[in-house]
Amino acid sequence: MKEMLTWRQVLAQQWYLTKFCFKKAPGVMAFHLFESIKLQVSIFMEFTWTVNYVLTVAEEGGDFKKILWCMGILMAAIAFSTVTFAIYKHYVFPRGKQVLYQALRMEIYEKAKDIDLSCYDDKDFYETFILATEETDRCMDRYLVFEESVIARLVGVLCSVFYCAYINPAALLVLIVILPLELLCVVQENKKTVAARMERVTHEQKREYGNRVFYLSDYAGELRLYPQMKDKCRTDYANANNQIESVNKKYGKQLFAYGLFHDVLLSRVVKEGAVWTVLLYQMLVLGVVSGAQLITSRNCVLRISANVKIIVGGLRSMAENAAYVYRIREFLQMESTIVSNRNDVVPEGSGSLSVEHVDFGYLADKQVLKDVTLTVEPGQKIALVGYNGSGKTTLVKLLLRLYDPLSGRICYHGKDIRDYQVMDYRRSIGSVFQDFKIYAATLKENVLMDVEAGSRDENYEVEKALYDAHFTLEDNRLSYQVETPLTTEFEKDGVNLSGGEAQKVAIARTLYRKQDMIIMDEPSSALDPLAEYRLNQELNEIARDKTVIFISHRLSTVRDADCIYMMEKGRIVEAGTHDQLLRANGKYAAMWRIQAGLYADTGV
Ligand code: ADP
């Protein structure tokens, strides 16, 4: 984690998680806290209070029946406690943990699904988002351990401190001297462990990358064709492992030295020696403590010291956890900027669309669109052309309100699109992107997307949309027709579509919706030139009465457009019909001449 939080911030994160957990699963949390505290109290009762009571009664030559009663009550309490613990451990806790994991994951998912697309361009956001999704379960685990290791142990410490102060306060003096030294060691050990982890991070990332390269099928084919790259990856992978090994070795020696000093010398020899010396002196020389008090106060002192060390470790991991929780909350608090100004509903029917002096950039210092102005009248067919990176897709994203312009405005039906309800506006425009996705769902669901199932005679209409998009349903692989599952992610008999087939499904989505305006960004780039030509003829026919904006890098498909806009470096540099632009003999004409040569062989 990059940032260090103040203790105030750490406590704020802890408080947030406490409220979250108690709100989502109050019963589980109460049970968890009860069991954690009960465990510490019962350890105290069994090994401190009862030992003192039994030995005192024995020393005073007391009634054996009293001891029997005491042991009987203790056994009954332990038996009862074991039953409730078993219920908690095997039934309540595992389920409760899942409820808490799920609750936090769902909050993150809900946020992620509506967050502005622009957030994904921001590296910091992306890191926060990835971290939020990856760390939710671990954050929850660390929080639940905190309750056991800090709150419950604190109760255990208090029981021992008060009891020891009551029976033999002098025994606590040993702790006052030795405990700070032990804690110093614990803190140093923790620092070394964190330092080792930090040093391993980069190498672990490289090792993780190596794992992906060698296990994912995406890389397998290429690696077999390029042995040098394979060797490089293997060397990097081996180096990463060696680096991790050497970090472990370096810190391993230091941690061993600390362990030897702390666990063996300080805790075993010095602390135990000092405790025994003080207590035996009190008993044998001063005669101020009994045998029972000696044993009991020794137990108290050792338990206090062990628990305090665990609490310090718990507080350290609480601080570490808080840094993750902080990032998760940062993510959850992100506000969408793509919102509606007035919540207006988009009017029915086709309307004109105008882009007025629009400037835009993904990053503050790099403008991608500059003073773009164009108008699309209802029913017109508009083409955006230009070389890669000239800003065509970006303009389309602005038209769909996935981003907002930095200046200028876009109007639909004569009104700024920022006034319309965001989803209503987006739904009013059909779109096919180059990077569309096929989902692990049935073919029908892949066409319907967000259209509610059962709202229309959908099988017939889905089939028609697929047919219009030139998708062949007669294919043998589609055993369940439109109900055939796509992708083999979850279904053994799922079907993986080719790039061209997938693109036709993406087009069918738009045809099914029957919107008045359609935007297509390279809708047929995965098809061969002949199939593309035929599909475009078909699309022209289907979309005869619709407004269509399309991007295509093959100029032969745009020549019938009512107006072609040629873009270069984010600006519209030429506009007109195909013939006008050829006559003007500018950039479009030059591009056309190059492509005419390229596609001459295809007969298109
Ligand atoms: P075209 O569709 O004409 O190929 P794009 O609109 O995709 O062009 O890209 C225009 C410019 O914007 C390019 O320089 C590209 O690198 C940049 N760009 C596109 N998407 C992003 C993004 N998400 N973040 C930052 N820059 C981007």
CSV table of C-alpha atoms in Angstrom, one decimal, residues 70-231:
chain,number,residue,atom,x,y,z
A,70,CYS,CA,-16.0,-26.6,41.6
A,71,MET,CA,-14.7,-29.1,39.1
A,72,GLY,CA,-18.2,-30.3,38.3
A,73,ILE,CA,-19.4,-26.8,37.5
A,74,LEU,CA,-16.2,-26.1,35.5
A,75,MET,CA,-16.7,-29.3,33.4
A,76,ALA,CA,-20.4,-28.5,32.8
A,77,ALA,CA,-19.5,-25.0,31.7
A,78,ILE,CA,-16.8,-26.3,29.4
A,79,ALA,CA,-19.2,-28.9,27.9
A,80,PHE,CA,-21.8,-26.2,27.3
A,81,SER,CA,-19.2,-23.9,25.9
A,82,THR,CA,-17.9,-26.6,23.5
A,83,VAL,CA,-21.4,-27.1,22.1
A,84,THR,CA,-22.0,-23.4,21.4
A,85,PHE,CA,-18.5,-23.2,20.0
A,86,ALA,CA,-19.2,-26.1,17.6
A,87,ILE,CA,-22.4,-24.4,16.4
A,88,TYR,CA,-20.6,-21.2,15.9
A,89,LYS,CA,-17.5,-22.8,14.2
A,90,HIS,CA,-19.2,-25.2,11.9
A,91,TYR,CA,-22.5,-23.5,11.1
A,92,VAL,CA,-22.9,-19.8,12.0
A,93,PHE,CA,-19.4,-18.5,11.2
A,94,PRO,CA,-18.7,-20.1,7.8
A,95,ARG,CA,-22.2,-19.0,6.5
A,96,GLY,CA,-22.0,-15.6,8.1
A,97,LYS,CA,-18.6,-15.0,6.6
A,98,GLN,CA,-20.1,-15.7,3.1
A,99,VAL,CA,-22.9,-13.3,3.8
A,100,LEU,CA,-20.4,-10.5,4.7
A,101,TYR,CA,-18.2,-11.3,1.7
A,102,GLN,CA,-21.2,-11.2,-0.6
A,103,ALA,CA,-22.6,-8.0,0.9
A,104,LEU,CA,-19.3,-6.1,0.4
A,105,ARG,CA,-18.7,-7.6,-3.1
A,106,MET,CA,-22.3,-6.6,-4.1
A,107,GLU,CA,-21.7,-3.0,-3.0
A,108,ILE,CA,-18.6,-2.9,-5.2
A,109,TYR,CA,-20.3,-4.5,-8.1
A,110,GLU,CA,-23.2,-2.1,-7.9
A,111,LYS,CA,-20.8,0.8,-8.0
A,112,ALA,CA,-18.7,-0.7,-10.7
A,113,LYS,CA,-21.6,-1.3,-13.1
A,114,ASP,CA,-22.6,2.4,-13.1
A,115,ILE,CA,-19.3,4.2,-12.7
A,116,ASP,CA,-18.3,6.5,-15.6
A,117,LEU,CA,-16.4,4.9,-18.4
A,118,SER,CA,-13.8,7.7,-18.0
A,119,CYS,CA,-12.8,6.2,-14.6
A,120,TYR,CA,-11.4,3.2,-16.5
A,121,ASP,CA,-8.9,5.6,-18.3
A,122,ASP,CA,-7.6,6.7,-14.9
A,123,LYS,CA,-4.7,4.5,-13.7
A,124,ASP,CA,-5.3,5.3,-10.0
A,125,PHE,CA,-9.0,4.5,-10.3
A,126,TYR,CA,-8.2,1.2,-12.0
A,127,GLU,CA,-5.7,0.2,-9.3
A,128,THR,CA,-8.3,1.1,-6.7
A,129,PHE,CA,-11.0,-0.8,-8.5
A,130,ILE,CA,-8.9,-3.9,-8.9
A,131,LEU,CA,-7.7,-3.7,-5.4
A,132,ALA,CA,-11.2,-3.3,-4.1
A,133,THR,CA,-12.4,-6.3,-5.9
A,134,GLU,CA,-9.5,-8.5,-5.0
A,135,GLU,CA,-9.2,-7.5,-1.4
A,136,THR,CA,-12.9,-7.6,-0.2
A,137,ASP,CA,-12.7,-11.1,1.2
A,138,ARG,CA,-9.3,-10.7,2.8
A,139,CYS,CA,-10.4,-7.4,4.4
A,140,MET,CA,-13.4,-9.1,5.9
A,141,ASP,CA,-11.2,-11.9,7.2
A,142,ARG,CA,-8.7,-9.5,8.8
A,143,TYR,CA,-11.5,-7.6,10.4
A,144,LEU,CA,-13.0,-10.8,11.9
A,145,VAL,CA,-9.6,-11.8,13.2
A,146,PHE,CA,-9.3,-8.4,14.8
A,147,GLU,CA,-12.3,-9.0,17.0
A,148,GLU,CA,-10.7,-12.2,18.2
A,149,SER,CA,-7.1,-10.9,18.5
A,150,VAL,CA,-7.8,-7.4,19.9
A,151,ILE,CA,-11.2,-7.1,21.6
A,152,ALA,CA,-11.4,-10.5,23.1
A,153,ARG,CA,-7.8,-10.6,24.1
A,154,LEU,CA,-8.2,-7.2,25.7
A,155,VAL,CA,-10.9,-8.7,27.9
A,156,GLY,CA,-8.6,-11.6,28.7
A,157,VAL,CA,-5.8,-9.2,29.7
A,158,LEU,CA,-8.1,-7.1,31.9
A,159,CYS,CA,-9.3,-10.3,33.7
A,160,SER,CA,-5.7,-11.3,34.4
A,161,VAL,CA,-4.5,-7.8,35.3
A,162,PHE,CA,-7.3,-7.3,37.9
A,163,TYR,CA,-7.0,-10.7,39.3
A,164,CYS,CA,-3.2,-10.5,39.6
A,165,ALA,CA,-3.5,-7.1,41.2
A,166,TYR,CA,-6.0,-8.6,43.7
A,167,ILE,CA,-3.9,-11.6,44.7
A,168,ASN,CA,-0.3,-10.5,44.1
A,169,PRO,CA,0.3,-7.0,42.6
A,170,ALA,CA,4.1,-7.3,43.0
A,171,ALA,CA,4.1,-9.9,40.2
A,172,LEU,CA,3.0,-7.3,37.7
A,173,LEU,CA,6.2,-5.4,38.3
A,174,VAL,CA,8.2,-7.9,36.3
A,175,LEU,CA,5.9,-7.1,33.4
A,176,ILE,CA,6.4,-3.4,33.6
A,177,VAL,CA,10.2,-4.0,33.0
A,178,ILE,CA,10.2,-6.8,30.5
A,179,LEU,CA,7.0,-6.3,28.5
A,180,PRO,CA,8.2,-3.0,26.8
A,181,LEU,CA,11.3,-4.9,25.6
A,182,GLU,CA,9.2,-7.7,24.2
A,183,LEU,CA,7.0,-5.3,22.4
A,184,LEU,CA,10.0,-3.6,20.9
A,185,CYS,CA,11.0,-6.9,19.5
A,186,VAL,CA,7.5,-7.6,18.2
A,187,VAL,CA,7.5,-4.2,16.5
A,188,GLN,CA,10.9,-4.8,14.9
A,189,GLU,CA,9.9,-8.3,13.8
A,190,ASN,CA,6.8,-6.9,12.2
A,191,LYS,CA,8.8,-4.2,10.4
A,192,LYS,CA,11.1,-6.8,9.0
A,193,THR,CA,8.2,-9.0,7.9
A,194,VAL,CA,6.6,-6.0,6.1
A,195,ALA,CA,9.9,-4.9,4.5
A,196,ALA,CA,10.4,-8.5,3.2
A,197,ARG,CA,6.9,-8.5,1.8
A,198,MET,CA,7.4,-5.1,0.1
A,199,GLU,CA,10.7,-6.3,-1.4
A,200,ARG,CA,9.0,-9.4,-2.8
A,201,VAL,CA,6.1,-7.5,-4.4
A,202,THR,CA,7.7,-6.7,-7.8
A,203,HIS,CA,9.2,-10.1,-8.1
A,204,GLU,CA,5.9,-11.8,-7.2
A,205,GLN,CA,4.2,-9.7,-9.9
A,206,LYS,CA,6.7,-10.9,-12.4
A,207,ARG,CA,6.3,-14.5,-11.2
A,208,GLU,CA,2.5,-14.1,-11.5
A,209,TYR,CA,3.0,-12.8,-15.1
A,210,GLY,CA,5.2,-15.8,-15.9
A,211,ASN,CA,2.5,-18.1,-14.5
A,212,ARG,CA,-0.1,-16.5,-16.8
A,213,VAL,CA,2.1,-16.7,-19.9
A,214,PHE,CA,2.8,-20.4,-19.4
A,215,TYR,CA,-0.6,-21.6,-18.3
A,216,LEU,CA,-3.0,-19.5,-20.3
A,217,SER,CA,-3.9,-20.8,-23.7
A,218,ASP,CA,-4.0,-17.3,-25.1
A,219,TYR,CA,-0.2,-17.3,-25.2
A,220,ALA,CA,0.4,-20.9,-26.0
A,221,GLY,CA,0.2,-20.7,-29.8
A,222,GLU,CA,2.4,-17.7,-30.2
A,223,LEU,CA,5.1,-18.9,-27.8
A,224,ARG,CA,5.5,-22.0,-29.9
A,225,LEU,CA,6.1,-19.9,-32.9
A,226,TYR,CA,8.6,-17.5,-31.2
A,227,PRO,CA,11.0,-19.6,-29.1
A,228,GLN,CA,13.1,-16.6,-28.3
A,229,MET,CA,10.2,-15.0,-26.5
A,230,LYS,CA,9.5,-18.3,-24.8
A,231,ASP,CA,13.1,-18.4,-23.5
